[in-house]
Short mmCIF file of C-alpha atoms in Angstrom, two decimals:
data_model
loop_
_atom_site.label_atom_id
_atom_site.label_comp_id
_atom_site.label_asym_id
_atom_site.label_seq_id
_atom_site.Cartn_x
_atom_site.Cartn_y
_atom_site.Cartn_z
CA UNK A 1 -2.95 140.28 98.80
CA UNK A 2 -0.68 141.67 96.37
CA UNK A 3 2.93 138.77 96.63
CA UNK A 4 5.95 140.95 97.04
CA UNK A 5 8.00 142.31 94.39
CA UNK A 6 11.67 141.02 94.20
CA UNK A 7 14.54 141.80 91.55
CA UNK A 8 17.35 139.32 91.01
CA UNK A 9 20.48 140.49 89.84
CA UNK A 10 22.69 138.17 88.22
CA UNK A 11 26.16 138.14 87.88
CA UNK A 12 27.96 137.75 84.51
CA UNK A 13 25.82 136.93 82.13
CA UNK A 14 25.63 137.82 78.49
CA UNK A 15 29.03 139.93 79.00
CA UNK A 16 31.56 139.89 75.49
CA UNK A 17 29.50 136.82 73.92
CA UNK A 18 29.88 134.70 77.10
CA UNK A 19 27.61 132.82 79.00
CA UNK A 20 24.57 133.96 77.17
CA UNK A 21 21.25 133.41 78.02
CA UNK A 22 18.66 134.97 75.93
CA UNK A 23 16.17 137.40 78.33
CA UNK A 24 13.24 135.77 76.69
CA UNK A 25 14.16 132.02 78.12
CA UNK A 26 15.68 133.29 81.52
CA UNK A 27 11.98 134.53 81.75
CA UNK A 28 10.46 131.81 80.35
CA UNK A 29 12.96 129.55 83.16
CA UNK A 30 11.60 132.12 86.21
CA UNK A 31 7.93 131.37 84.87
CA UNK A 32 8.55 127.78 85.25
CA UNK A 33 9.93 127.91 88.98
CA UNK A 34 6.18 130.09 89.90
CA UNK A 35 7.82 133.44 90.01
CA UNK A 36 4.85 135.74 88.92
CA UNK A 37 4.80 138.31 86.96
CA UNK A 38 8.05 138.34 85.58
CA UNK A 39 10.39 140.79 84.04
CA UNK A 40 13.42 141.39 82.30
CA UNK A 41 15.47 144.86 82.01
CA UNK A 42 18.64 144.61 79.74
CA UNK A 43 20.95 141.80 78.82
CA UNK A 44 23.18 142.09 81.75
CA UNK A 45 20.72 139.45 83.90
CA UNK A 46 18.09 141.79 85.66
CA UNK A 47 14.46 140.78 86.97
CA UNK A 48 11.36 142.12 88.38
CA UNK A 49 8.98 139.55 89.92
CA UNK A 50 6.53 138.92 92.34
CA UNK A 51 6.86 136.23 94.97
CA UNK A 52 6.65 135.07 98.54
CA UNK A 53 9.51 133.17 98.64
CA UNK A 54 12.44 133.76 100.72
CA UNK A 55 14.87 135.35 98.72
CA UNK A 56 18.03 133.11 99.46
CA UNK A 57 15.33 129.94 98.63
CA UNK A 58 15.01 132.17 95.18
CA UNK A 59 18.66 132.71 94.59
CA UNK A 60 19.61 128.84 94.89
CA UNK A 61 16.88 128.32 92.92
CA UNK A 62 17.70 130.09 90.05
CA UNK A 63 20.97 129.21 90.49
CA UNK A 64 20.37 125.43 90.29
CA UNK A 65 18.21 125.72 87.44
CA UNK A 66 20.75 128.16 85.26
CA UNK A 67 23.34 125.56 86.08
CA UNK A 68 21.09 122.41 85.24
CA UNK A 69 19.63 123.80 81.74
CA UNK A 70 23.32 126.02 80.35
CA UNK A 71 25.98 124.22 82.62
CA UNK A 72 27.43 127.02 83.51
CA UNK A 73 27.20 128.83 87.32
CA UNK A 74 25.47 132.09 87.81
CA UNK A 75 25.42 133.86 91.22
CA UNK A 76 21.69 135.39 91.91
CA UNK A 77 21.11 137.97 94.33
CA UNK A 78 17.96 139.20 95.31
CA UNK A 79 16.78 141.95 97.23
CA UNK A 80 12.88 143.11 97.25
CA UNK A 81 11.17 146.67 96.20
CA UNK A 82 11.12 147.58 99.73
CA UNK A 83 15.01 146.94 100.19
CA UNK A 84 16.34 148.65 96.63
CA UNK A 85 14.08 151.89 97.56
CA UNK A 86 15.97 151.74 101.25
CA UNK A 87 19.32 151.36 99.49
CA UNK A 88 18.69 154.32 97.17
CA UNK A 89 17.39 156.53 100.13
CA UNK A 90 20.39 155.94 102.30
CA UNK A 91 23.40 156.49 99.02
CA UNK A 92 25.64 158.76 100.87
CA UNK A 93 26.63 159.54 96.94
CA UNK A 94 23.46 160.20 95.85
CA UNK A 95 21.48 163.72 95.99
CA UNK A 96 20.24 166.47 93.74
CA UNK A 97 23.18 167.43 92.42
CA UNK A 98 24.95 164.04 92.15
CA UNK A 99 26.20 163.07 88.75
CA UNK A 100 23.98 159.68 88.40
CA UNK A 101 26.82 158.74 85.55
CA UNK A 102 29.75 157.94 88.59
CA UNK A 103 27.64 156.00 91.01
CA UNK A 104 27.79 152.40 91.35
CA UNK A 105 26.52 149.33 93.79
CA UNK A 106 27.72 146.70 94.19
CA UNK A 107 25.67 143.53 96.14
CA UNK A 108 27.21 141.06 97.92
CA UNK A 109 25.55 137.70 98.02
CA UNK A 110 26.08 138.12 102.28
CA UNK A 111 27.20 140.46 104.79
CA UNK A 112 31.53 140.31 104.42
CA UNK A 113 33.76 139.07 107.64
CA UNK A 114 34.73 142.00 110.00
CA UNK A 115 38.32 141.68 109.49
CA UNK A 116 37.73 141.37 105.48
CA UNK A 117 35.86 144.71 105.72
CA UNK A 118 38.28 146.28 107.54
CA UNK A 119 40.92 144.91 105.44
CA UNK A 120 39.81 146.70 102.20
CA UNK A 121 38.58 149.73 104.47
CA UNK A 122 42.26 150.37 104.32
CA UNK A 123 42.45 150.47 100.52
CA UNK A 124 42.34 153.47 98.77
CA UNK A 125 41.93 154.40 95.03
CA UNK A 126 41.16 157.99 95.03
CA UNK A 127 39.12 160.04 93.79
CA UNK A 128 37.61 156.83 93.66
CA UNK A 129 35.34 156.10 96.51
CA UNK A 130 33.03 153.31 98.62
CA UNK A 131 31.29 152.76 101.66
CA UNK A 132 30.04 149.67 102.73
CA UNK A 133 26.67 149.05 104.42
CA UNK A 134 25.71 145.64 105.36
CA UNK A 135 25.38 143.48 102.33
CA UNK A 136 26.31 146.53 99.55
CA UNK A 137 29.07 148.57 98.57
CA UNK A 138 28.24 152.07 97.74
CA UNK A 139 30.61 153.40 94.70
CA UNK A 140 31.44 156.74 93.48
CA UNK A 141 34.09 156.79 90.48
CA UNK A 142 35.36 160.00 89.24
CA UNK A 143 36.09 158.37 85.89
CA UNK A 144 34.66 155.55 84.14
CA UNK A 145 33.53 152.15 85.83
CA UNK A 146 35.38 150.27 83.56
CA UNK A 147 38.53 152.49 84.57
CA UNK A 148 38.47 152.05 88.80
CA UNK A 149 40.35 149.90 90.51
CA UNK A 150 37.16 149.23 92.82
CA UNK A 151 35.75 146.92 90.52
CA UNK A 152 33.37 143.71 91.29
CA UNK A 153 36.19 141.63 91.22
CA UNK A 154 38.19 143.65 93.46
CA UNK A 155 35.32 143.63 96.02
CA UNK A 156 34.68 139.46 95.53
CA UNK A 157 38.55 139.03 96.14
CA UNK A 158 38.46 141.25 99.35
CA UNK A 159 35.64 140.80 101.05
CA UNK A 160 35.50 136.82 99.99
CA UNK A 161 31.77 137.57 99.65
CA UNK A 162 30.11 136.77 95.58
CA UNK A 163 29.06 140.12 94.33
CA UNK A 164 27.58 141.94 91.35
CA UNK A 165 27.82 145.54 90.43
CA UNK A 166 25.01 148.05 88.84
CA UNK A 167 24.98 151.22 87.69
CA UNK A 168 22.82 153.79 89.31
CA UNK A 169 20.79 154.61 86.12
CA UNK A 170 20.19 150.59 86.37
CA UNK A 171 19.01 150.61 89.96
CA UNK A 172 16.73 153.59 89.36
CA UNK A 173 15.05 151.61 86.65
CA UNK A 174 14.85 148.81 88.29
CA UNK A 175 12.98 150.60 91.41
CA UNK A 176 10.91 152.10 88.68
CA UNK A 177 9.64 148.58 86.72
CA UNK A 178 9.37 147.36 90.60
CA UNK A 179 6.90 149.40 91.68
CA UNK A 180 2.89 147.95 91.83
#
């Protein structure tokens, strides 16, 4: 039987010269820890693998090892195939006629306190917009990322929850290289 596929998404690597890890070692690292068949997709800190691991034993894996071999912290999230072809199914922002150029997501490492979701619930930066669904943050931004005030750091500091945020030309790859 075919072992699951999985993509980690990690959070601020190889951004302005910082924190860099080359694509070719971080893949060379997952190897190492028995991830199979093992992918990278841009600099930013995206894989594809196969693995029957939980995916929170993954993430503190990863995370451990980053830390051990660059001394530096990296938060991991993983979600499998199945769940990244769920989340782009149920996009309230996304449809035919959706400009894939002002959609966003934005994972959070778990599901946010109640009272911190309803906290930034009350925030508004239109014509910015979010939703949140369980452990993701659905983003539309009239403008550019970069330009919103409902950035990843906005959404960390709110919801109290470590996050990462992907662009929706990303995620669409990603399902792609994820697929058997």
């Amino acid at each position: 039987m075919n072992e699951p596929k999985k993509i980690a998404i990690l959070r601020g690597i190889n951004v302005g010269g910082k924190r860099k890890i080359l694509m070719a070692d971080l893949k060379m690292l997952c190897e190492k820890l028995e991830l199979q068949e093992v992918k990278t997709y841009i600099q930013s800190g995206n894989l594809i693998f196969s693995s029957h691991e939980q995916n929170s034993d993954i993430e503190n894996k990863l995370e451990k090892t980053i830390s051990d071999e660059y001394g530096f912290e990296v938060p991991v999230i993983v979600r499998t195939s199945t769940e990244l072809l769920s989340l782009v199914n149920k996009n309230p922002f996304y449809n035919s006629k959706a400009d894939i150029n002002k959609l966003h997501i934005t994972f959070l490492k778990f599901r946010a306190a109640k009272e911190d979701i309803d906290h930034v619930l009350t925030c508004t930066h239109e014509p910015d917009r979010f939703i949140i669904d369980g452990k993701e943050v659905f983003l539309y931004c009239e403008g550019k990322y970069h330009q919103s005030k409902l950035t990843n750091n906005f959404f960390e500091k709110k919801l109290k929850v470590p996050a990462t945020t992907r662009n929706w030309k990303t995620i669409l790859k990603l399902l792609e290289l994820s697929k058997y």
